[in-house]
PDB file of C-alpha atoms in Angstrom:
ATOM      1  CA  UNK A 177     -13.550  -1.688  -9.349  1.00 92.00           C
ATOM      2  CA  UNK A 178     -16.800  -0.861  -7.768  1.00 95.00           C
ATOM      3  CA  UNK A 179     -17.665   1.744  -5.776  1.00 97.00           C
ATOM      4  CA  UNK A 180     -20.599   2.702  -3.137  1.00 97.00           C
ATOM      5  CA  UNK A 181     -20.613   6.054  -2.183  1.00 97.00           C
ATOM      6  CA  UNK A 182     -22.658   7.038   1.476  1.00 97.00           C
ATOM      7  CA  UNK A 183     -22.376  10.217   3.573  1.00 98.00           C
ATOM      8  CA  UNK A 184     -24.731  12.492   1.940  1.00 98.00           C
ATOM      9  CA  UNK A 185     -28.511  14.015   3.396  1.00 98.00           C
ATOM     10  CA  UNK A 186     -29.943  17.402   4.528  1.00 98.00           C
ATOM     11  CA  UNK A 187     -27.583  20.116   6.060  1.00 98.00           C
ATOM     12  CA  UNK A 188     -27.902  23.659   6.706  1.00 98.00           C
ATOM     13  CA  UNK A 189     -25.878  26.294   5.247  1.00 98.00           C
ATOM     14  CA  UNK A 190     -22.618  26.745   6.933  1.00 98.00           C
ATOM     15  CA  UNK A 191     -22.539  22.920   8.097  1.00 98.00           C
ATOM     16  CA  UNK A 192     -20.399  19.865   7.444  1.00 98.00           C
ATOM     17  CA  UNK A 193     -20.925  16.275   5.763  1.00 98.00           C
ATOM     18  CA  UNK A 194     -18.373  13.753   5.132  1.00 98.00           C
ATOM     19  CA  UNK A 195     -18.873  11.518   1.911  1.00 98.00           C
ATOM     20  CA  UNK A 196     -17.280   7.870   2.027  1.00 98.00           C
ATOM     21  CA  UNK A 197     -16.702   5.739  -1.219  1.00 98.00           C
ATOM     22  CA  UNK A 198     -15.956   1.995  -0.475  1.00 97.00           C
ATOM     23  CA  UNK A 199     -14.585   0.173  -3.349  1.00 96.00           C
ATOM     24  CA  UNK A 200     -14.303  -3.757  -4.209  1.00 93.00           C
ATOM     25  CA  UNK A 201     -10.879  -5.276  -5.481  1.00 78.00           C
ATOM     26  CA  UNK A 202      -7.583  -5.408  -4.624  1.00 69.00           C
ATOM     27  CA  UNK A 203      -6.399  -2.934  -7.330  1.00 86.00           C
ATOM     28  CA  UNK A 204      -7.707   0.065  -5.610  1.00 90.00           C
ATOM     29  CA  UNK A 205      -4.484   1.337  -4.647  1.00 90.00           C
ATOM     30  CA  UNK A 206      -3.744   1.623  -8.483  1.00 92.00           C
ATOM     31  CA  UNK A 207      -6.683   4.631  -9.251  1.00 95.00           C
ATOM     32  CA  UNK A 208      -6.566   7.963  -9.069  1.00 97.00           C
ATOM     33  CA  UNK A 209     -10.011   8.661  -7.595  1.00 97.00           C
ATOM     34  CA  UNK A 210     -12.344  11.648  -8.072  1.00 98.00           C
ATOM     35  CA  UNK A 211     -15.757  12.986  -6.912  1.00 98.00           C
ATOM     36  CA  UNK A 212     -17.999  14.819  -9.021  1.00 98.00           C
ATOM     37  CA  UNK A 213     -21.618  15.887  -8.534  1.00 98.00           C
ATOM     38  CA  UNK A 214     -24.710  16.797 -10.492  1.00 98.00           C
ATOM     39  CA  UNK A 215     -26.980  19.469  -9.627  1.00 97.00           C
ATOM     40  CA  UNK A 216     -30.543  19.549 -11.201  1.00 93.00           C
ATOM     41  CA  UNK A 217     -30.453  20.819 -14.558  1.00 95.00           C
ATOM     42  CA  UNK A 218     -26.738  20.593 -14.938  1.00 97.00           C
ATOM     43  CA  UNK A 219     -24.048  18.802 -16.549  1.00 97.00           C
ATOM     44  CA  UNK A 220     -21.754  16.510 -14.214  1.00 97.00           C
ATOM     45  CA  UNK A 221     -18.426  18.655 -12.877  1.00 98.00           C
ATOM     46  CA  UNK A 222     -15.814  17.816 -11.284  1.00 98.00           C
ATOM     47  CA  UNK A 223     -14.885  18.485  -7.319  1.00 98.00           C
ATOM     48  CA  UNK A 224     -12.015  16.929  -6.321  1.00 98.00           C
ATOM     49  CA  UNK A 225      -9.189  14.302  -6.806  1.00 98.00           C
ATOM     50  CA  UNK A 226      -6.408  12.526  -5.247  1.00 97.00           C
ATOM     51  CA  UNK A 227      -3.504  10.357  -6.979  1.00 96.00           C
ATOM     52  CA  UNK A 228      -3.434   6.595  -6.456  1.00 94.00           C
ATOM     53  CA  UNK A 229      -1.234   6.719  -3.656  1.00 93.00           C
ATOM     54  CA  UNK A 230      -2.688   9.838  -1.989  1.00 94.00           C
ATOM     55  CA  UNK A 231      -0.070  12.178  -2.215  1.00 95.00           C
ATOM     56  CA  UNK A 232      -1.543  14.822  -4.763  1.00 96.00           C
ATOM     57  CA  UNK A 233      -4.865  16.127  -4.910  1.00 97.00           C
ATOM     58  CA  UNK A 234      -6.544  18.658  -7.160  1.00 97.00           C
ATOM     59  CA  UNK A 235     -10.031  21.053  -6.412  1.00 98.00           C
ATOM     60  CA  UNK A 236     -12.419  22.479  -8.147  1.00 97.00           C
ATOM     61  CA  UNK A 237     -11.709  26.329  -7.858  1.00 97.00           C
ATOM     62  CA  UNK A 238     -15.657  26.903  -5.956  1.00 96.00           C
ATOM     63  CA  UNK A 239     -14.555  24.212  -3.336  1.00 95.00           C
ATOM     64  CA  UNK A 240     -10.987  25.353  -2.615  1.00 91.00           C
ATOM     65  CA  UNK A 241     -10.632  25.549   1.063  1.00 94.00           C
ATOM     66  CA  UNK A 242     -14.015  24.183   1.854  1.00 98.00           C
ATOM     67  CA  UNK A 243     -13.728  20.640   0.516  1.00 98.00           C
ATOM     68  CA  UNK A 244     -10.458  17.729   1.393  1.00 98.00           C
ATOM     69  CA  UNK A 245     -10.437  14.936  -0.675  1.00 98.00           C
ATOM     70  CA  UNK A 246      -8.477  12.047   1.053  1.00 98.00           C
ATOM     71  CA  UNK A 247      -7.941   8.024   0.776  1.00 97.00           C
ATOM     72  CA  UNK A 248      -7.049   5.178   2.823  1.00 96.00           C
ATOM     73  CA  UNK A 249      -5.784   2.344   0.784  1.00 95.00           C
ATOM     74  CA  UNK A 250      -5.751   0.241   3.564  1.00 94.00           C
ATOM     75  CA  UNK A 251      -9.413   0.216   3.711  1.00 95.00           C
ATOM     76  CA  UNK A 252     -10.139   0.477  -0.086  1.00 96.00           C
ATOM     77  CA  UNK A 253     -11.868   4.262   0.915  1.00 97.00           C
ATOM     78  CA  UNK A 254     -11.669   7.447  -0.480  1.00 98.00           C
ATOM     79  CA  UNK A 255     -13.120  10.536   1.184  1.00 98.00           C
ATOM     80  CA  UNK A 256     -14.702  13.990   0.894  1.00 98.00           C
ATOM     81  CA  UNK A 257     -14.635  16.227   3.280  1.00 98.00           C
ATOM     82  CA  UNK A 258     -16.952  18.947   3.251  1.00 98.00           C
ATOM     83  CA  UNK A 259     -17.080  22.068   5.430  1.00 98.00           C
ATOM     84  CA  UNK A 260     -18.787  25.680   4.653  1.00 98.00           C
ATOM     85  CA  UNK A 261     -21.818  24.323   3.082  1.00 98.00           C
ATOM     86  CA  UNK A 262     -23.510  26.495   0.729  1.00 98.00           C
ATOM     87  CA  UNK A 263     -26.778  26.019  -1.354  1.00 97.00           C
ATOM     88  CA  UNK A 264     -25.481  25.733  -4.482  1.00 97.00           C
ATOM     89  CA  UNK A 265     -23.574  22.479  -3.503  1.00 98.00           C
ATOM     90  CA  UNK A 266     -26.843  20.648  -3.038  1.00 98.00           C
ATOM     91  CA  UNK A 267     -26.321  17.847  -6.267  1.00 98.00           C
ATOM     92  CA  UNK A 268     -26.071  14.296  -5.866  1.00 98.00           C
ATOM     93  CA  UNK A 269     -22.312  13.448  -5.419  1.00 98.00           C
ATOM     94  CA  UNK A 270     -20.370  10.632  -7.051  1.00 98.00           C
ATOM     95  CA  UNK A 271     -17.188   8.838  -6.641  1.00 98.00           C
ATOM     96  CA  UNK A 272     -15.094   7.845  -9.458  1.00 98.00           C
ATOM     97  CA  UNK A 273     -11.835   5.918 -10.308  1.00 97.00           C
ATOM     98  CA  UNK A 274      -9.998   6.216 -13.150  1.00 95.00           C
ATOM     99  CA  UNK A 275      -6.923   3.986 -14.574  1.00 91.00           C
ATOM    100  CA  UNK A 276      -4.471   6.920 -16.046  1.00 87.00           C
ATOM    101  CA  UNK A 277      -2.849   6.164 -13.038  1.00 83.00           C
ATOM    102  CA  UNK A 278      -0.958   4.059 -15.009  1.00 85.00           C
ATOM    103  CA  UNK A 279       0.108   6.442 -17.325  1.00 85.00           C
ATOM    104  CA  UNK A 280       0.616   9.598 -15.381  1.00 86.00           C
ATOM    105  CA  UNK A 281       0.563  11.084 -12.293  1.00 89.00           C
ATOM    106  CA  UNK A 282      -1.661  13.348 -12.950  1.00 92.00           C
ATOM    107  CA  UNK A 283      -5.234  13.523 -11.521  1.00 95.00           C
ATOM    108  CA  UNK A 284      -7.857  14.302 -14.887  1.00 94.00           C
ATOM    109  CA  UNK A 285     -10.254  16.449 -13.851  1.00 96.00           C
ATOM    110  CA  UNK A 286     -12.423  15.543 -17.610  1.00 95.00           C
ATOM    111  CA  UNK A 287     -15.618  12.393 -16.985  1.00 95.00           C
ATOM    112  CA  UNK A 288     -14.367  10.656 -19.918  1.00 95.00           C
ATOM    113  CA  UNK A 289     -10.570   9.749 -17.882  1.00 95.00           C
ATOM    114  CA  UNK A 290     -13.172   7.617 -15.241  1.00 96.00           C
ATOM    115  CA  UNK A 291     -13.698   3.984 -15.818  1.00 94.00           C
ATOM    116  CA  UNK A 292     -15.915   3.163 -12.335  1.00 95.00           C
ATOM    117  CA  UNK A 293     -18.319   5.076 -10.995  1.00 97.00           C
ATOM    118  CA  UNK A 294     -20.303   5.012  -7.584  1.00 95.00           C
ATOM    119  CA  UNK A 295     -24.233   5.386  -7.654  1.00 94.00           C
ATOM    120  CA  UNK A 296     -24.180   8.936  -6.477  1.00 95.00           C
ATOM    121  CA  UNK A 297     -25.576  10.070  -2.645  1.00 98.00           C
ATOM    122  CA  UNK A 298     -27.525  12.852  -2.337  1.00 98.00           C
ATOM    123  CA  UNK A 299     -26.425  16.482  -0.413  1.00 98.00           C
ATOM    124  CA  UNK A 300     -28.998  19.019  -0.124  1.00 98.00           C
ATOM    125  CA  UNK A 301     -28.151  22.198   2.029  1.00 98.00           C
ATOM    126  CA  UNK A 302     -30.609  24.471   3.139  1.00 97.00           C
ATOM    127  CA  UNK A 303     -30.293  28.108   3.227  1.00 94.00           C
TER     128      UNK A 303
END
């Protein structure tokens, strides 16, 4: 599947974006999807996930109750929702899908369980 992630740009601390991730093919309903990001510096780490049909998701413990992760199948679109803003969010952000949904339920949280990846958009937040 591919994937083109949009949503990101310049915010001030305490603000709100909302990242979109489009994705190509009519197997998107059968992914669990995740976004990640990548500060500067730093190693790629996981945010958030949802299940392939949207009825689990799973957070990062520094975005719990600031970030919802969400999909519409219909529309081949997964979403992150991002409230509370802090600095150390600013990293470019990048959907994901990843086929264990065929083998489990469960949403991995590790980059090696994602096949597809988006091209990343970029959140900076201001203090």
């Amino acid at each position: 599947v591919q994937l083109q992630a949009s949503g990101g740009g310049l915010v001030q601390a305490g603000g709100s974006l909302r990242l979109s991730c489009a994705a190509s093919g009519r197997t998107f309903s059968g992914y669990h999807m995740g976004w990640f990001r990548q500060a500067p510096g730093k190693e790629r780490e996981f945010v958030a996930g949802v299940s392939y049909s949207g009825g689990s998701t799973v957070y990062a413990h520094f975005v719990k109750g600031r970030f919802t992760i969400s999909r519409d199948n219909a529309k081949n679109t997964v979403f992150l929702q991002m409230n509370g803003l802090k600095p150390e969010d600013t990293a470019v952000y990048y959907c994901a899908a990843s086929k264990f949904a065929l083998i489990t339920p469960d949403i991995p949280m590790q980059t090696y369980a994602y096949d597809d990846w988006g091209q990343g958009t970029l959140v900076t937040v201001s203090s």
